[in-house]
Backbone as XML, in Angstrom:
<?xml version="1.0"?>
<chain id="A" units="angstrom">
  <residue number="1" name="MET">
    <atom name="N" x="0.768" y="-1.118" z="0.129"/>
    <atom name="CA" x="0.140" y="0.197" z="0.100"/>
    <atom name="C" x="0.843" y="1.061" z="-0.208"/>
  </residue>
  <residue number="2" name="ILE">
    <atom name="N" x="0.578" y="2.303" z="-0.855"/>
    <atom name="CA" x="1.269" y="3.471" z="-0.951"/>
    <atom name="C" x="0.734" y="4.527" z="0.473"/>
  </residue>
  <residue number="3" name="PRO">
    <atom name="N" x="1.588" y="5.069" z="1.048"/>
    <atom name="CA" x="1.048" y="6.051" z="1.848"/>
    <atom name="C" x="0.686" y="7.127" z="1.444"/>
  </residue>
  <residue number="4" name="PRO">
    <atom name="N" x="-0.164" y="7.737" z="1.793"/>
    <atom name="CA" x="-0.867" y="9.218" z="1.516"/>
    <atom name="C" x="0.223" y="10.379" z="1.353"/>
  </residue>
  <residue number="5" name="PRO">
    <atom name="N" x="0.164" y="11.326" z="0.395"/>
    <atom name="CA" x="1.334" y="12.591" z="0.499"/>
    <atom name="C" x="0.899" y="13.291" z="1.658"/>
  </residue>
  <residue number="6" name="CYS">
    <atom name="N" x="2.001" y="14.054" z="2.159"/>
    <atom name="CA" x="2.154" y="15.124" z="3.320"/>
    <atom name="C" x="0.982" y="15.829" z="3.037"/>
  </residue>
  <residue number="7" name="GLY">
    <atom name="N" x="1.096" y="16.491" z="1.773"/>
    <atom name="CA" x="0.178" y="17.554" z="1.053"/>
    <atom name="C" x="0.529" y="18.676" z="2.023"/>
  </residue>
  <residue number="8" name="HIS">
    <atom name="N" x="1.503" y="19.144" z="2.743"/>
    <atom name="CA" x="1.718" y="20.474" z="3.655"/>
    <atom name="C" x="2.269" y="21.168" z="2.228"/>
  </residue>
  <residue number="9" name="THR">
    <atom name="N" x="1.870" y="22.559" z="2.064"/>
    <atom name="CA" x="1.759" y="23.715" z="1.171"/>
    <atom name="C" x="2.898" y="24.829" z="1.579"/>
  </residue>
  <residue number="10" name="ALA">
    <atom name="N" x="3.172" y="25.321" z="0.405"/>
    <atom name="CA" x="3.998" y="26.758" z="0.548"/>
    <atom name="C" x="4.198" y="27.272" z="-0.982"/>
  </residue>
  <residue number="11" name="LEU">
    <atom name="N" x="4.469" y="28.598" z="-0.350"/>
    <atom name="CA" x="4.191" y="29.429" z="-1.559"/>
    <atom name="C" x="5.896" y="29.628" z="-2.129"/>
  </residue>
  <residue number="12" name="ASP">
    <atom name="N" x="6.175" y="29.847" z="-3.392"/>
    <atom name="CA" x="7.434" y="30.113" z="-3.849"/>
    <atom name="C" x="7.367" y="31.657" z="-4.136"/>
  </residue>
  <residue number="13" name="ARG">
    <atom name="N" x="8.564" y="32.245" z="-4.336"/>
    <atom name="CA" x="8.829" y="33.688" z="-4.722"/>
    <atom name="C" x="7.953" y="34.360" z="-5.603"/>
  </residue>
  <residue number="14" name="GLY">
    <atom name="N" x="7.144" y="33.464" z="-6.806"/>
    <atom name="CA" x="6.230" y="34.036" z="-7.516"/>
    <atom name="C" x="4.906" y="34.046" z="-6.853"/>
  </residue>
  <residue number="15" name="GLY">
    <atom name="N" x="4.533" y="33.540" z="-5.672"/>
    <atom name="CA" x="3.332" y="33.121" z="-5.212"/>
    <atom name="C" x="2.577" y="31.997" z="-5.476"/>
  </residue>
  <residue number="16" name="LEU">
    <atom name="N" x="3.348" y="30.836" z="-6.336"/>
    <atom name="CA" x="2.523" y="29.891" z="-6.785"/>
    <atom name="C" x="2.745" y="28.822" z="-5.478"/>
  </residue>
  <residue number="17" name="ARG">
    <atom name="N" x="1.892" y="28.159" z="-5.697"/>
    <atom name="CA" x="1.771" y="27.115" z="-4.311"/>
    <atom name="C" x="2.446" y="25.643" z="-4.975"/>
  </residue>
  <residue number="18" name="ARG">
    <atom name="N" x="3.030" y="25.131" z="-3.679"/>
    <atom name="CA" x="3.838" y="23.930" z="-4.055"/>
    <atom name="C" x="3.344" y="23.072" z="-2.921"/>
  </residue>
  <residue number="19" name="THR">
    <atom name="N" x="3.006" y="21.843" z="-3.414"/>
    <atom name="CA" x="2.669" y="20.603" z="-2.291"/>
    <atom name="C" x="3.719" y="19.747" z="-2.048"/>
  </residue>
  <residue number="20" name="CYS">
    <atom name="N" x="3.651" y="19.304" z="-0.753"/>
    <atom name="CA" x="4.622" y="18.186" z="-0.730"/>
    <atom name="C" x="4.129" y="17.093" z="-0.973"/>
  </residue>
  <residue number="21" name="VAL">
    <atom name="N" x="4.701" y="16.432" z="-1.635"/>
    <atom name="CA" x="4.425" y="14.781" z="-2.163"/>
    <atom name="C" x="5.258" y="13.863" z="-1.183"/>
  </residue>
  <residue number="22" name="LEU">
    <atom name="N" x="6.006" y="13.982" z="-0.449"/>
    <atom name="CA" x="6.468" y="13.223" z="0.298"/>
    <atom name="C" x="5.653" y="12.498" z="0.934"/>
  </residue>
  <residue number="23" name="ASP">
    <atom name="N" x="5.833" y="11.117" z="1.619"/>
    <atom name="CA" x="4.796" y="10.376" z="2.781"/>
    <atom name="C" x="4.604" y="11.252" z="3.758"/>
  </residue>
  <residue number="24" name="THR">
    <atom name="N" x="3.430" y="11.236" z="4.279"/>
    <atom name="CA" x="3.186" y="12.002" z="5.684"/>
    <atom name="C" x="3.679" y="12.003" z="6.727"/>
  </residue>
  <residue number="25" name="ASP">
    <atom name="N" x="4.425" y="10.966" z="6.692"/>
    <atom name="CA" x="5.020" y="10.873" z="8.252"/>
    <atom name="C" x="6.880" y="11.015" z="7.798"/>
  </residue>
  <residue number="26" name="HIS">
    <atom name="N" x="7.104" y="11.766" z="7.044"/>
    <atom name="CA" x="8.754" y="11.881" z="6.371"/>
    <atom name="C" x="9.061" y="12.964" z="7.429"/>
  </residue>
  <residue number="27" name="ASP">
    <atom name="N" x="10.551" y="12.808" z="7.400"/>
    <atom name="CA" x="11.238" y="13.810" z="8.538"/>
    <atom name="C" x="11.754" y="14.729" z="7.753"/>
  </residue>
  <residue number="28" name="GLY">
    <atom name="N" x="11.800" y="15.928" z="8.415"/>
    <atom name="CA" x="12.870" y="17.036" z="7.738"/>
    <atom name="C" x="12.066" y="18.151" z="6.505"/>
  </residue>
  <residue number="29" name="ASP">
    <atom name="N" x="12.612" y="18.563" z="5.727"/>
    <atom name="CA" x="12.021" y="19.261" z="4.712"/>
    <atom name="C" x="10.884" y="18.690" z="3.905"/>
  </residue>
  <residue number="30" name="HIS">
    <atom name="N" x="10.277" y="19.263" z="3.357"/>
    <atom name="CA" x="9.286" y="19.200" z="2.359"/>
    <atom name="C" x="9.701" y="19.161" z="0.665"/>
  </residue>
  <residue number="31" name="GLN">
    <atom name="N" x="8.775" y="18.507" z="0.147"/>
    <atom name="CA" x="9.149" y="18.676" z="-1.363"/>
    <atom name="C" x="8.030" y="18.568" z="-2.112"/>
  </residue>
  <residue number="32" name="ASP">
    <atom name="N" x="8.214" y="19.162" z="-3.166"/>
    <atom name="CA" x="7.284" y="19.150" z="-4.523"/>
    <atom name="C" x="7.574" y="18.051" z="-5.780"/>
  </residue>
  <residue number="33" name="VAL">
    <atom name="N" x="6.854" y="17.806" z="-6.560"/>
    <atom name="CA" x="7.038" y="16.961" z="-7.486"/>
    <atom name="C" x="8.446" y="17.279" z="-8.500"/>
  </residue>
  <residue number="34" name="LYS">
    <atom name="N" x="8.467" y="18.667" z="-8.194"/>
    <atom name="CA" x="9.725" y="19.237" z="-9.102"/>
    <atom name="C" x="10.819" y="18.978" z="-8.436"/>
  </residue>
  <residue number="35" name="GLY">
    <atom name="N" x="10.975" y="18.823" z="-7.171"/>
    <atom name="CA" x="12.430" y="18.825" z="-6.334"/>
    <atom name="C" x="12.304" y="19.914" z="-5.616"/>
  </residue>
  <residue number="36" name="TRP">
    <atom name="N" x="11.702" y="20.645" z="-5.523"/>
    <atom name="CA" x="11.686" y="22.129" z="-5.188"/>
    <atom name="C" x="11.520" y="21.528" z="-3.415"/>
  </residue>
  <residue number="37" name="THR">
    <atom name="N" x="12.378" y="22.416" z="-2.272"/>
    <atom name="CA" x="12.136" y="21.789" z="-1.154"/>
    <atom name="C" x="12.023" y="23.067" z="-0.022"/>
  </residue>
  <residue number="38" name="TRP">
    <atom name="N" x="11.639" y="22.982" z="0.814"/>
    <atom name="CA" x="11.520" y="24.142" z="2.179"/>
    <atom name="C" x="11.044" y="23.291" z="3.358"/>
  </residue>
  <residue number="39" name="HIS">
    <atom name="N" x="11.947" y="24.338" z="3.987"/>
    <atom name="CA" x="11.830" y="23.722" z="5.747"/>
    <atom name="C" x="10.346" y="23.737" z="6.379"/>
  </residue>
  <residue number="40" name="PRO">
    <atom name="N" x="10.458" y="23.078" z="7.256"/>
    <atom name="CA" x="8.534" y="23.082" z="7.969"/>
    <atom name="C" x="8.682" y="24.623" z="8.366"/>
  </residue>
  <residue number="41" name="PRO">
    <atom name="N" x="7.294" y="25.029" z="8.506"/>
    <atom name="CA" x="7.177" y="26.378" z="9.083"/>
    <atom name="C" x="7.506" y="26.503" z="10.031"/>
  </residue>
  <residue number="42" name="GLU">
    <atom name="N" x="7.410" y="25.802" z="11.258"/>
    <atom name="CA" x="7.812" y="26.241" z="12.683"/>
    <atom name="C" x="9.322" y="26.124" z="13.160"/>
  </residue>
  <residue number="43" name="THR">
    <atom name="N" x="10.025" y="25.521" z="12.127"/>
    <atom name="CA" x="11.748" y="25.386" z="12.112"/>
    <atom name="C" x="12.262" y="27.104" z="11.540"/>
  </residue>
  <residue number="44" name="VAL">
    <atom name="N" x="11.140" y="27.561" z="10.546"/>
    <atom name="CA" x="11.312" y="28.397" z="10.098"/>
    <atom name="C" x="11.040" y="29.998" z="10.996"/>
  </residue>
  <residue number="45" name="LEU">
    <atom name="N" x="9.857" y="29.458" z="11.330"/>
    <atom name="CA" x="9.452" y="30.795" z="12.701"/>
    <atom name="C" x="10.332" y="30.649" z="13.630"/>
  </residue>
  <residue number="46" name="ASP">
    <atom name="N" x="10.618" y="29.696" z="14.240"/>
    <atom name="CA" x="11.678" y="29.986" z="15.356"/>
    <atom name="C" x="13.079" y="30.646" z="14.760"/>
  </residue>
  <residue number="47" name="GLY">
    <atom name="N" x="13.549" y="30.578" z="13.555"/>
    <atom name="CA" x="14.741" y="31.387" z="13.248"/>
    <atom name="C" x="14.240" y="32.788" z="13.107"/>
  </residue>
  <residue number="48" name="LEU">
    <atom name="N" x="13.062" y="32.685" z="12.459"/>
    <atom name="CA" x="13.528" y="34.551" z="12.279"/>
    <atom name="C" x="12.859" y="34.850" z="13.359"/>
  </residue>
  <residue number="49" name="ARG">
    <atom name="N" x="11.672" y="34.552" z="14.495"/>
    <atom name="CA" x="11.562" y="34.877" z="15.715"/>
    <atom name="C" x="12.878" y="35.105" z="16.315"/>
  </residue>
  <residue number="50" name="SER">
    <atom name="N" x="14.151" y="34.410" z="16.495"/>
    <atom name="CA" x="15.275" y="34.577" z="17.146"/>
    <atom name="C" x="15.972" y="35.610" z="16.350"/>
  </residue>
  <residue number="51" name="ARG">
    <atom name="N" x="15.862" y="35.871" z="15.315"/>
    <atom name="CA" x="16.862" y="37.019" z="14.543"/>
    <atom name="C" x="15.977" y="38.470" z="14.704"/>
  </residue>
  <residue number="52" name="TRP">
    <atom name="N" x="14.483" y="38.214" z="14.410"/>
    <atom name="CA" x="13.774" y="39.691" z="14.454"/>
    <atom name="C" x="12.801" y="39.622" z="15.834"/>
  </residue>
  <residue number="53" name="GLY">
    <atom name="N" x="12.674" y="38.974" z="16.647"/>
    <atom name="CA" x="11.917" y="38.871" z="17.778"/>
    <atom name="C" x="11.735" y="40.176" z="18.548"/>
  </residue>
  <residue number="54" name="THR">
    <atom name="N" x="12.951" y="40.777" z="18.909"/>
    <atom name="CA" x="13.199" y="42.028" z="19.578"/>
    <atom name="C" x="12.517" y="43.294" z="18.952"/>
  </residue>
  <residue number="55" name="THR">
    <atom name="N" x="12.671" y="43.488" z="17.543"/>
    <atom name="CA" x="11.699" y="44.472" z="16.807"/>
    <atom name="C" x="10.813" y="43.966" z="16.382"/>
  </residue>
  <residue number="56" name="HIS">
    <atom name="N" x="10.399" y="42.891" z="15.944"/>
    <atom name="CA" x="9.362" y="42.553" z="15.168"/>
    <atom name="C" x="8.384" y="41.434" z="15.913"/>
  </residue>
  <residue number="57" name="ARG">
    <atom name="N" x="7.281" y="41.589" z="15.434"/>
    <atom name="CA" x="6.371" y="40.223" z="15.876"/>
    <atom name="C" x="6.155" y="39.306" z="14.491"/>
  </residue>
  <residue number="58" name="ILE">
    <atom name="N" x="6.769" y="37.888" z="14.844"/>
    <atom name="CA" x="6.733" y="37.766" z="13.351"/>
    <atom name="C" x="5.615" y="36.371" z="13.396"/>
  </residue>
  <residue number="59" name="ALA">
    <atom name="N" x="4.739" y="36.023" z="12.474"/>
    <atom name="CA" x="4.041" y="35.182" z="12.193"/>
    <atom name="C" x="3.745" y="34.392" z="10.721"/>
  </residue>
  <residue number="60" name="TRP">
    <atom name="N" x="3.335" y="33.246" z="10.836"/>
    <atom name="CA" x="2.894" y="32.568" z="9.502"/>
    <atom name="C" x="1.677" y="31.970" z="9.469"/>
  </residue>
  <residue number="61" name="THR">
    <atom name="N" x="0.850" y="32.747" z="8.452"/>
    <atom name="CA" x="-0.662" y="32.466" z="8.374"/>
    <atom name="C" x="-0.809" y="31.406" z="7.851"/>
  </residue>
  <residue number="62" name="GLY">
    <atom name="N" x="-0.179" y="30.692" z="7.330"/>
    <atom name="CA" x="-0.574" y="29.096" z="6.537"/>
    <atom name="C" x="-0.147" y="29.526" z="5.195"/>
  </residue>
  <residue number="63" name="SER">
    <atom name="N" x="0.124" y="30.581" z="4.712"/>
    <atom name="CA" x="0.482" y="30.726" z="3.316"/>
    <atom name="C" x="1.430" y="31.918" z="3.080"/>
  </residue>
  <residue number="64" name="MET">
    <atom name="N" x="1.433" y="32.748" z="4.155"/>
    <atom name="CA" x="1.864" y="33.971" z="4.137"/>
    <atom name="C" x="2.801" y="34.012" z="5.231"/>
  </residue>
  <residue number="65" name="TRP">
    <atom name="N" x="3.863" y="35.102" z="4.996"/>
    <atom name="CA" x="4.682" y="35.430" z="6.346"/>
    <atom name="C" x="4.460" y="36.714" z="6.556"/>
  </residue>
  <residue number="66" name="LEU">
    <atom name="N" x="4.600" y="37.144" z="7.785"/>
    <atom name="CA" x="4.251" y="38.496" z="8.125"/>
    <atom name="C" x="5.188" y="39.068" z="9.506"/>
  </residue>
  <residue number="67" name="ALA">
    <atom name="N" x="5.493" y="40.275" z="9.211"/>
    <atom name="CA" x="6.355" y="40.585" z="10.251"/>
    <atom name="C" x="5.874" y="42.286" z="10.739"/>
  </residue>
  <residue number="68" name="THR">
    <atom name="N" x="5.483" y="42.156" z="11.788"/>
    <atom name="CA" x="4.663" y="43.922" z="12.336"/>
    <atom name="C" x="5.741" y="44.275" z="13.431"/>
  </residue>
  <residue number="69" name="HIS">
    <atom name="N" x="6.117" y="45.382" z="13.142"/>
    <atom name="CA" x="7.281" y="46.163" z="13.680"/>
    <atom name="C" x="6.731" y="46.561" z="15.417"/>
  </residue>
  <residue number="70" name="ARG">
    <atom name="N" x="7.281" y="46.350" z="16.116"/>
    <atom name="CA" x="6.811" y="46.668" z="17.718"/>
    <atom name="C" x="6.837" y="47.861" z="18.052"/>
  </residue>
  <residue number="71" name="ASP">
    <atom name="N" x="7.351" y="48.626" z="17.125"/>
    <atom name="CA" x="7.358" y="50.144" z="17.345"/>
    <atom name="C" x="6.226" y="50.767" z="16.536"/>
  </residue>
  <residue number="72" name="PRO">
    <atom name="N" x="5.065" y="51.357" z="17.037"/>
    <atom name="CA" x="4.170" y="52.080" z="16.320"/>
    <atom name="C" x="4.617" y="52.904" z="15.241"/>
  </residue>
  <residue number="73" name="THR">
    <atom name="N" x="5.277" y="53.832" z="15.807"/>
    <atom name="CA" x="5.891" y="55.185" z="14.857"/>
    <atom name="C" x="6.770" y="54.677" z="13.809"/>
  </residue>
  <residue number="74" name="ALA">
    <atom name="N" x="7.297" y="53.366" z="13.561"/>
    <atom name="CA" x="8.049" y="52.957" z="12.861"/>
    <atom name="C" x="7.542" y="52.999" z="10.987"/>
  </residue>
  <residue number="75" name="ALA">
    <atom name="N" x="8.526" y="53.647" z="10.151"/>
    <atom name="CA" x="8.159" y="54.070" z="8.787"/>
    <atom name="C" x="7.510" y="52.980" z="8.324"/>
  </residue>
  <residue number="76" name="TRP">
    <atom name="N" x="8.081" y="51.465" z="8.369"/>
    <atom name="CA" x="7.787" y="50.353" z="7.861"/>
    <atom name="C" x="7.258" y="49.645" z="8.977"/>
  </residue>
  <residue number="77" name="ARG">
    <atom name="N" x="5.661" y="49.653" z="8.954"/>
    <atom name="CA" x="5.160" y="48.622" z="10.004"/>
    <atom name="C" x="5.026" y="47.042" z="10.059"/>
  </residue>
  <residue number="78" name="THR">
    <atom name="N" x="4.717" y="47.143" z="8.647"/>
    <atom name="CA" x="4.153" y="45.659" z="8.424"/>
    <atom name="C" x="4.743" y="44.938" z="7.011"/>
  </residue>
  <residue number="79" name="HIS">
    <atom name="N" x="5.149" y="44.005" z="7.081"/>
    <atom name="CA" x="5.615" y="43.327" z="5.970"/>
    <atom name="C" x="5.263" y="41.977" z="5.542"/>
  </residue>
  <residue number="80" name="VAL">
    <atom name="N" x="4.646" y="41.648" z="4.798"/>
    <atom name="CA" x="3.766" y="40.375" z="4.262"/>
    <atom name="C" x="4.472" y="40.255" z="3.128"/>
  </residue>
  <residue number="81" name="GLU">
    <atom name="N" x="5.040" y="38.696" z="2.999"/>
    <atom name="CA" x="5.589" y="38.303" z="1.811"/>
    <atom name="C" x="5.250" y="36.762" z="1.560"/>
  </residue>
  <residue number="82" name="PRO">
    <atom name="N" x="5.476" y="35.968" z="0.719"/>
    <atom name="CA" x="5.030" y="34.599" z="0.241"/>
    <atom name="C" x="6.068" y="33.668" z="0.881"/>
  </residue>
  <residue number="83" name="THR">
    <atom name="N" x="7.344" y="34.339" z="0.994"/>
    <atom name="CA" x="8.519" y="33.019" z="1.585"/>
    <atom name="C" x="9.020" y="34.091" z="2.535"/>
  </residue>
  <residue number="84" name="PRO">
    <atom name="N" x="9.560" y="32.999" z="3.585"/>
    <atom name="CA" x="10.293" y="33.762" z="4.737"/>
    <atom name="C" x="11.629" y="34.645" z="4.270"/>
  </residue>
  <residue number="85" name="GLU">
    <atom name="N" x="12.398" y="33.926" z="3.119"/>
    <atom name="CA" x="13.639" y="34.455" z="2.660"/>
    <atom name="C" x="12.999" y="36.218" z="2.013"/>
  </residue>
  <residue number="86" name="GLN">
    <atom name="N" x="12.101" y="36.478" z="1.352"/>
    <atom name="CA" x="11.528" y="37.522" z="0.942"/>
    <atom name="C" x="11.432" y="38.499" z="2.432"/>
  </residue>
  <residue number="87" name="LEU">
    <atom name="N" x="10.594" y="37.659" z="3.168"/>
    <atom name="CA" x="10.147" y="38.775" z="4.260"/>
    <atom name="C" x="11.403" y="38.904" z="4.862"/>
  </residue>
  <residue number="88" name="GLU">
    <atom name="N" x="12.702" y="37.920" z="4.943"/>
    <atom name="CA" x="14.019" y="38.396" z="5.692"/>
    <atom name="C" x="14.412" y="39.751" z="4.836"/>
  </residue>
  <residue number="89" name="GLU">
    <atom name="N" x="14.545" y="39.453" z="3.795"/>
    <atom name="CA" x="15.280" y="40.463" z="2.591"/>
    <atom name="C" x="14.386" y="41.942" z="2.940"/>
  </residue>
  <residue number="90" name="ARG">
    <atom name="N" x="13.261" y="42.168" z="3.215"/>
    <atom name="CA" x="12.392" y="43.217" z="3.332"/>
    <atom name="C" x="12.889" y="43.763" z="4.937"/>
  </residue>
  <residue number="91" name="LEU">
    <atom name="N" x="12.552" y="42.924" z="5.814"/>
    <atom name="CA" x="13.192" y="43.514" z="7.067"/>
    <atom name="C" x="14.685" y="44.344" z="6.928"/>
  </residue>
  <residue number="92" name="HIS">
    <atom name="N" x="15.774" y="43.272" z="6.528"/>
    <atom name="CA" x="17.066" y="43.966" z="6.464"/>
    <atom name="C" x="17.092" y="45.251" z="5.452"/>
  </residue>
  <residue number="93" name="GLN">
    <atom name="N" x="16.188" y="45.428" z="4.211"/>
    <atom name="CA" x="16.236" y="46.656" z="3.509"/>
    <atom name="C" x="15.647" y="47.568" z="4.552"/>
  </residue>
  <residue number="94" name="HIS">
    <atom name="N" x="14.356" y="47.872" z="5.338"/>
    <atom name="CA" x="14.123" y="48.657" z="6.423"/>
    <atom name="C" x="14.603" y="48.836" z="7.268"/>
  </residue>
  <residue number="95" name="ALA">
    <atom name="N" x="15.581" y="47.866" z="8.071"/>
    <atom name="CA" x="16.059" y="47.746" z="9.429"/>
    <atom name="C" x="16.635" y="49.240" z="9.768"/>
  </residue>
  <residue number="96" name="ASP">
    <atom name="N" x="17.200" y="49.680" z="8.958"/>
    <atom name="CA" x="17.958" y="51.052" z="9.386"/>
    <atom name="C" x="17.297" y="52.395" z="8.842"/>
  </residue>
  <residue number="97" name="GLN">
    <atom name="N" x="16.276" y="52.076" z="8.460"/>
    <atom name="CA" x="15.548" y="53.421" z="7.839"/>
    <atom name="C" x="15.150" y="54.195" z="8.992"/>
  </residue>
  <residue number="98" name="PRO">
    <atom name="N" x="14.928" y="55.400" z="9.030"/>
    <atom name="CA" x="14.790" y="56.376" z="10.347"/>
    <atom name="C" x="12.995" y="56.425" z="9.855"/>
  </residue>
  <residue number="99" name="THR">
    <atom name="N" x="12.483" y="56.746" z="10.728"/>
    <atom name="CA" x="10.970" y="57.059" z="10.688"/>
    <atom name="C" x="10.977" y="58.337" z="10.311"/>
  </residue>
  <residue number="100" name="ASP">
    <atom name="N" x="9.928" y="58.920" z="9.453"/>
    <atom name="CA" x="9.491" y="60.431" z="9.042"/>
    <atom name="C" x="8.502" y="60.510" z="9.969"/>
  </residue>
  <residue number="101" name="ARG">
    <atom name="N" x="7.681" y="59.848" z="10.964"/>
    <atom name="CA" x="6.643" y="60.319" z="11.441"/>
    <atom name="C" x="7.159" y="60.822" z="13.069"/>
  </residue>
  <residue number="102" name="ALA">
    <atom name="N" x="6.383" y="61.866" z="13.507"/>
    <atom name="CA" x="6.554" y="62.157" z="14.887"/>
    <atom name="C" x="6.355" y="61.405" z="15.712"/>
  </residue>
  <residue number="103" name="PRO">
    <atom name="N" x="6.532" y="61.567" z="16.760"/>
    <atom name="CA" x="6.307" y="60.397" z="17.797"/>
    <atom name="C" x="4.971" y="60.620" z="18.425"/>
  </residue>
  <residue number="104" name="ARG">
    <atom name="N" x="4.304" y="59.889" z="18.754"/>
    <atom name="CA" x="2.991" y="59.919" z="19.127"/>
    <atom name="C" x="2.801" y="60.345" z="20.820"/>
  </residue>
  <residue number="105" name="HIS">
    <atom name="N" x="1.792" y="60.969" z="21.062"/>
    <atom name="CA" x="1.923" y="61.563" z="22.576"/>
    <atom name="C" x="0.712" y="60.591" z="23.117"/>
  </residue>
  <residue number="106" name="ARG">
    <atom name="N" x="1.289" y="60.038" z="24.224"/>
    <atom name="CA" x="0.239" y="59.440" z="25.007"/>
    <atom name="C" x="-0.260" y="60.015" z="26.467"/>
  </residue>
</chain>
């Protein structure tokens, strides 16, 4: 009997959905029919949070990666990307950008 495929999905850089064809009980990375592989989202989320967690709240929605700056006056408050690599690229691009807004008074 052939075990059912994992079925876990992820988006590539172009936003196309990839589906894991490995067995449901496989260990490690997921893989689609063309050989494209990706890490389990829990592993990626832990890494992103360890690198960016002091300045951003990091989340995975099930299909998109999200980072929200903890500073409400930050110039680039929210980033949403289809891959964790693209999210991290955006965070690096805006990490040193000064805010152009005046601080809020509370």
